[in-house]
PDB file of C-alpha atoms in Angstrom:
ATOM      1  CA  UNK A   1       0.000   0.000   0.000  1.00 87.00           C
ATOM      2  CA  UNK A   2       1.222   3.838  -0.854  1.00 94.00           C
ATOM      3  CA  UNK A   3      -0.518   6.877   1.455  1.00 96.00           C
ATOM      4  CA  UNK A   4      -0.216   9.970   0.465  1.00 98.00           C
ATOM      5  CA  UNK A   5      -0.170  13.388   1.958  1.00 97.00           C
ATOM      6  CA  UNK A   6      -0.772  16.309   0.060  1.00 97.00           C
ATOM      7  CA  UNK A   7       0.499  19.678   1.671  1.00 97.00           C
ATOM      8  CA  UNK A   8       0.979  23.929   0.558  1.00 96.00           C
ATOM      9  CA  UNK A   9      -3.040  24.571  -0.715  1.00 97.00           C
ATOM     10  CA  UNK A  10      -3.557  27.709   0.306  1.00 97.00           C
ATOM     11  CA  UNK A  11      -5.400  31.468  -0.917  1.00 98.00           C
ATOM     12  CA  UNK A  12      -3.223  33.348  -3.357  1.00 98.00           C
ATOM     13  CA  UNK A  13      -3.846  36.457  -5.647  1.00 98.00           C
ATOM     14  CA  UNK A  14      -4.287  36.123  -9.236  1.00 98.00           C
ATOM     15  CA  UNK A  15      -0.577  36.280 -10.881  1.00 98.00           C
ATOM     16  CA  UNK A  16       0.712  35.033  -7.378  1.00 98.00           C
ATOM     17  CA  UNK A  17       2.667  31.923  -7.013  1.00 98.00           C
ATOM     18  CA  UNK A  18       1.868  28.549  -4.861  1.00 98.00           C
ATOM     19  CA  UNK A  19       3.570  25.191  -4.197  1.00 98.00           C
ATOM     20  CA  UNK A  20       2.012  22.067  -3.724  1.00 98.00           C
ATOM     21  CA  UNK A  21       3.951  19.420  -1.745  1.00 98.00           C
ATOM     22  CA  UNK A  22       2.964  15.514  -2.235  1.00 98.00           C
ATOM     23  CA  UNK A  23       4.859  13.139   0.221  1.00 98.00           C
ATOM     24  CA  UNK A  24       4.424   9.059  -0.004  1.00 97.00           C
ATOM     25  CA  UNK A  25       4.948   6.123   2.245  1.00 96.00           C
ATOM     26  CA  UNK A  26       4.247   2.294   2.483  1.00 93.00           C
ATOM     27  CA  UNK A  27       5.811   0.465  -0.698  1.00 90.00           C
ATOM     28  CA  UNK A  28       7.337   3.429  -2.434  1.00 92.00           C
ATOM     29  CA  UNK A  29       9.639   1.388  -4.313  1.00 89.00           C
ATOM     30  CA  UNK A  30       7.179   0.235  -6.513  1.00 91.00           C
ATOM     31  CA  UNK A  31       5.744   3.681  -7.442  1.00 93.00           C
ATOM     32  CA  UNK A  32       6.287   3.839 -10.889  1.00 92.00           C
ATOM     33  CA  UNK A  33       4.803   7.555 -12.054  1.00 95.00           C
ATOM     34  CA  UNK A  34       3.112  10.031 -10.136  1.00 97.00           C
ATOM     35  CA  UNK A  35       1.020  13.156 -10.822  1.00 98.00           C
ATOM     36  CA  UNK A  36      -1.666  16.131  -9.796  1.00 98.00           C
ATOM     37  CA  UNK A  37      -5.037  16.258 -11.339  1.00 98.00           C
ATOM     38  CA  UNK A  38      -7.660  18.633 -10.176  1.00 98.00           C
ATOM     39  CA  UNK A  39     -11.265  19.104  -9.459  1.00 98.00           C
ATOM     40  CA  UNK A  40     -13.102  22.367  -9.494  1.00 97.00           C
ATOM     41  CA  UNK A  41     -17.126  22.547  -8.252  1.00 91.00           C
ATOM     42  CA  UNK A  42     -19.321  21.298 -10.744  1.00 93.00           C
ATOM     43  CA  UNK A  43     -16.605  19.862 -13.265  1.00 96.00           C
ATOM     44  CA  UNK A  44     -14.928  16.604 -13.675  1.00 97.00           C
ATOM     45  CA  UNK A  45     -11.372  15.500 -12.195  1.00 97.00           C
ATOM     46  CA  UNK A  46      -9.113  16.218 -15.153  1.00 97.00           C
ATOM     47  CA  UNK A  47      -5.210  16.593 -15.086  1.00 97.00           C
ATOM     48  CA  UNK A  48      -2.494  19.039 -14.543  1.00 98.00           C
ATOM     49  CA  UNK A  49       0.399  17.102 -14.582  1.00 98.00           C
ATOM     50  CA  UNK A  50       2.358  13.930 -14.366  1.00 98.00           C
ATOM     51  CA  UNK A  51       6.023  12.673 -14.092  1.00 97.00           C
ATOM     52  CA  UNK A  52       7.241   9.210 -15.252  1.00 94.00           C
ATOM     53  CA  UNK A  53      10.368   7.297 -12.868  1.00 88.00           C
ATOM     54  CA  UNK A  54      12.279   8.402 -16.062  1.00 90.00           C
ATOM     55  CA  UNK A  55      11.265  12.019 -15.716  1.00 93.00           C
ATOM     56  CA  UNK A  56       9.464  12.527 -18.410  1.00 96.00           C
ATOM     57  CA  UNK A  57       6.941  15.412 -18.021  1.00 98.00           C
ATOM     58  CA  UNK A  58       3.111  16.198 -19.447  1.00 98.00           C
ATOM     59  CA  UNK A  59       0.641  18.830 -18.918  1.00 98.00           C
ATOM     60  CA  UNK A  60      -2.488  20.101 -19.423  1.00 98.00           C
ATOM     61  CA  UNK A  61      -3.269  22.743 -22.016  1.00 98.00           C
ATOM     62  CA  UNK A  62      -4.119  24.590 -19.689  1.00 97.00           C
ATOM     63  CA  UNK A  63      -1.151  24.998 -17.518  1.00 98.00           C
ATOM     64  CA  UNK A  64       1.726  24.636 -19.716  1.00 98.00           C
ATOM     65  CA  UNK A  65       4.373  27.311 -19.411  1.00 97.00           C
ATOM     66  CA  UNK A  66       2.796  28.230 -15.775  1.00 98.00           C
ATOM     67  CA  UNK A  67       3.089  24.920 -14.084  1.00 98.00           C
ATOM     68  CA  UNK A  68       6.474  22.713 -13.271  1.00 98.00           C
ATOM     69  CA  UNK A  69       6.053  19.682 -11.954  1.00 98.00           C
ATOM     70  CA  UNK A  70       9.154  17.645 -10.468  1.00 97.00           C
ATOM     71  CA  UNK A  71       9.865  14.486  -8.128  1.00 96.00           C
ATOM     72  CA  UNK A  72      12.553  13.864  -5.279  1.00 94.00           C
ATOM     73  CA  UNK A  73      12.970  10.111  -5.359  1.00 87.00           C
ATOM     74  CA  UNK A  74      14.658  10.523  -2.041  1.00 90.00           C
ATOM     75  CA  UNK A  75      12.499  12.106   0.000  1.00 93.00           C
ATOM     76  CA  UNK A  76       9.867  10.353  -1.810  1.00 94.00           C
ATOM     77  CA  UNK A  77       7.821  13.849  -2.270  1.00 97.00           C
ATOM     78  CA  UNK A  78       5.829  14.769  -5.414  1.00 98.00           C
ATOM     79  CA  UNK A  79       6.026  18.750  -6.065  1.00 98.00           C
ATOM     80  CA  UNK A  80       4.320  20.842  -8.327  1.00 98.00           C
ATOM     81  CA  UNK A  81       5.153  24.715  -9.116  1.00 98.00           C
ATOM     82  CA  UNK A  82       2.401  26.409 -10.101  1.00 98.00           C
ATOM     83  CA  UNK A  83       3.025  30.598 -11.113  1.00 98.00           C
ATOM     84  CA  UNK A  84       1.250  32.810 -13.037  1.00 98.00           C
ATOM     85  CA  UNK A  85      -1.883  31.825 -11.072  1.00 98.00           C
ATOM     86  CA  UNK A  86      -5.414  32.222 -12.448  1.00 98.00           C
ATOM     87  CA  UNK A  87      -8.679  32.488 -10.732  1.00 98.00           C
ATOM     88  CA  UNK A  88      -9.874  29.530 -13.227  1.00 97.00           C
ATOM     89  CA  UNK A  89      -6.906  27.566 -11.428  1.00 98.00           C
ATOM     90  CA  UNK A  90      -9.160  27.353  -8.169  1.00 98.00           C
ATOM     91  CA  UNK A  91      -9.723  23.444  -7.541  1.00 98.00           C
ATOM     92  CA  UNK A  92      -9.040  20.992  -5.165  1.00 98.00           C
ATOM     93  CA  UNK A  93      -5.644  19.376  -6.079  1.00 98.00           C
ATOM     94  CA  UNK A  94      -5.144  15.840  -5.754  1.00 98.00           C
ATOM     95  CA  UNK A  95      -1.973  13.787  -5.390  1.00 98.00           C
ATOM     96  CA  UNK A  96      -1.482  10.512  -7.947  1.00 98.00           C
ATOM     97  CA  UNK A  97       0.657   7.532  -7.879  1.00 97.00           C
ATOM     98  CA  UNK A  98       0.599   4.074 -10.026  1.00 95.00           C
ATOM     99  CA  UNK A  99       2.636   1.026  -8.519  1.00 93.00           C
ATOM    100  CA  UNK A 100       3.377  -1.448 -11.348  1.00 87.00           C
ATOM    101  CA  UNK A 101       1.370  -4.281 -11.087  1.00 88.00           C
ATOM    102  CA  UNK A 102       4.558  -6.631 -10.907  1.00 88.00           C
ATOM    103  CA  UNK A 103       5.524  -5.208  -7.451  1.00 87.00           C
ATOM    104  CA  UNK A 104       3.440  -5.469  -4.844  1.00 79.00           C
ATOM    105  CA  UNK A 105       0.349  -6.199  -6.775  1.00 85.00           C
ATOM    106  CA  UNK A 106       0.326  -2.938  -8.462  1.00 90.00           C
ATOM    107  CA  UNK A 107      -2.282   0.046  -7.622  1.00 93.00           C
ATOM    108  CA  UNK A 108      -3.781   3.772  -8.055  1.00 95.00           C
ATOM    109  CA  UNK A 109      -3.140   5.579  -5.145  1.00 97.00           C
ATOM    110  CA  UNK A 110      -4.552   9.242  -4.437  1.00 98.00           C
ATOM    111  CA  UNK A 111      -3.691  11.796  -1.904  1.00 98.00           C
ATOM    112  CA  UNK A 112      -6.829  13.247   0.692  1.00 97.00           C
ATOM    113  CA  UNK A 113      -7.082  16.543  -1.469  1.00 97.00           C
ATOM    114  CA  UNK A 114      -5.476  20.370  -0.844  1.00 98.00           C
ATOM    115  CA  UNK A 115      -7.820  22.980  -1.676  1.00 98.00           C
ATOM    116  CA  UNK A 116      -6.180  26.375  -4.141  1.00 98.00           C
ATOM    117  CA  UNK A 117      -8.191  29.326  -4.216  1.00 98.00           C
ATOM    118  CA  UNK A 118      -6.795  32.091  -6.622  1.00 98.00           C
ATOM    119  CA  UNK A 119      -8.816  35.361  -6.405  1.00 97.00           C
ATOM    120  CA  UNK A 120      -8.942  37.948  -8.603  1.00 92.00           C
TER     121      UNK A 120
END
C-alpha cells in the first residue's frame, strides 16, 4: 500500500505563485509515475500534470508554461510549481501515484485533497 499526503493549498492572488507538496509512504519502491489532477465545483477531475520514474513530463493545455512539476525520489515527495496563477486555477488538487502491477500487486493511489483558491 502507498498513502499519500498532500500539503501547501492555500489562498493566493491572481498572478501570485503557490507550491504544492505531495509526500508518499508504504511500498514506495514500486511507485512507478506520479502526478496532480484537479477538481473544481461542478466539473470533472481532469489533469495538470504527471512525471514518469524516467522524468518525463506532461501537462495540461491549460497549464503549460505556468506549471512545473518535479519528483525527489529521495524524500519520496511529489512537487508541483504552479506561477502565473489564475482564478480559473481554483480546484481541489489531488496527489497521484501508479505502482506497477509486478511489485506489490500494483495500484492507483490518491492523496486526501489540498484545496487552491486564486482570487482575482
Amino acid at each position: 500500500q502507498v498513502q499519500l499526503v498532500e500539503s501547501g493549498g492555500g489562498l493566493v492572488q491572481a498572478g501570485g505563485s503557490l507550491r504544492l507538496s505531495c509526500t508518499a509512504s508504504g511500498n514506495t519502491i514500486c511507485i512507478s509515475a506520479m502526478g496532480w489532477y484537479r477538481q473544481a465545483p461542478g466539473k470533472e477531475r481532469e489533469l495538470v500534470a504527471t512525471i514518469t520514474g524516467g522524468g518525463r513530463t506532461n501537462y495540461a493545455d491549460s497549464v503549460k508554461g505556468r506549471f512545473t512539476i518535479s519528483r525527489d525520489k529521495a524524500k519520496n515527495t511529489l512537487y508541483v510549481q504552479m506561477t502565473s496563477l489564475k482564478p480559473e486555477d481554483t480546484a481541489v488538487y489531488y496527489c497521484n501515484a501508479v505502482s506497477s502491477s509486478w511489485c506489490g500487486g500494483g495500484g492507483d493511489y490518491w492523496g486526501q485533497g489540498a484545496q487552491v483558491t486564486v482570487s482575482s
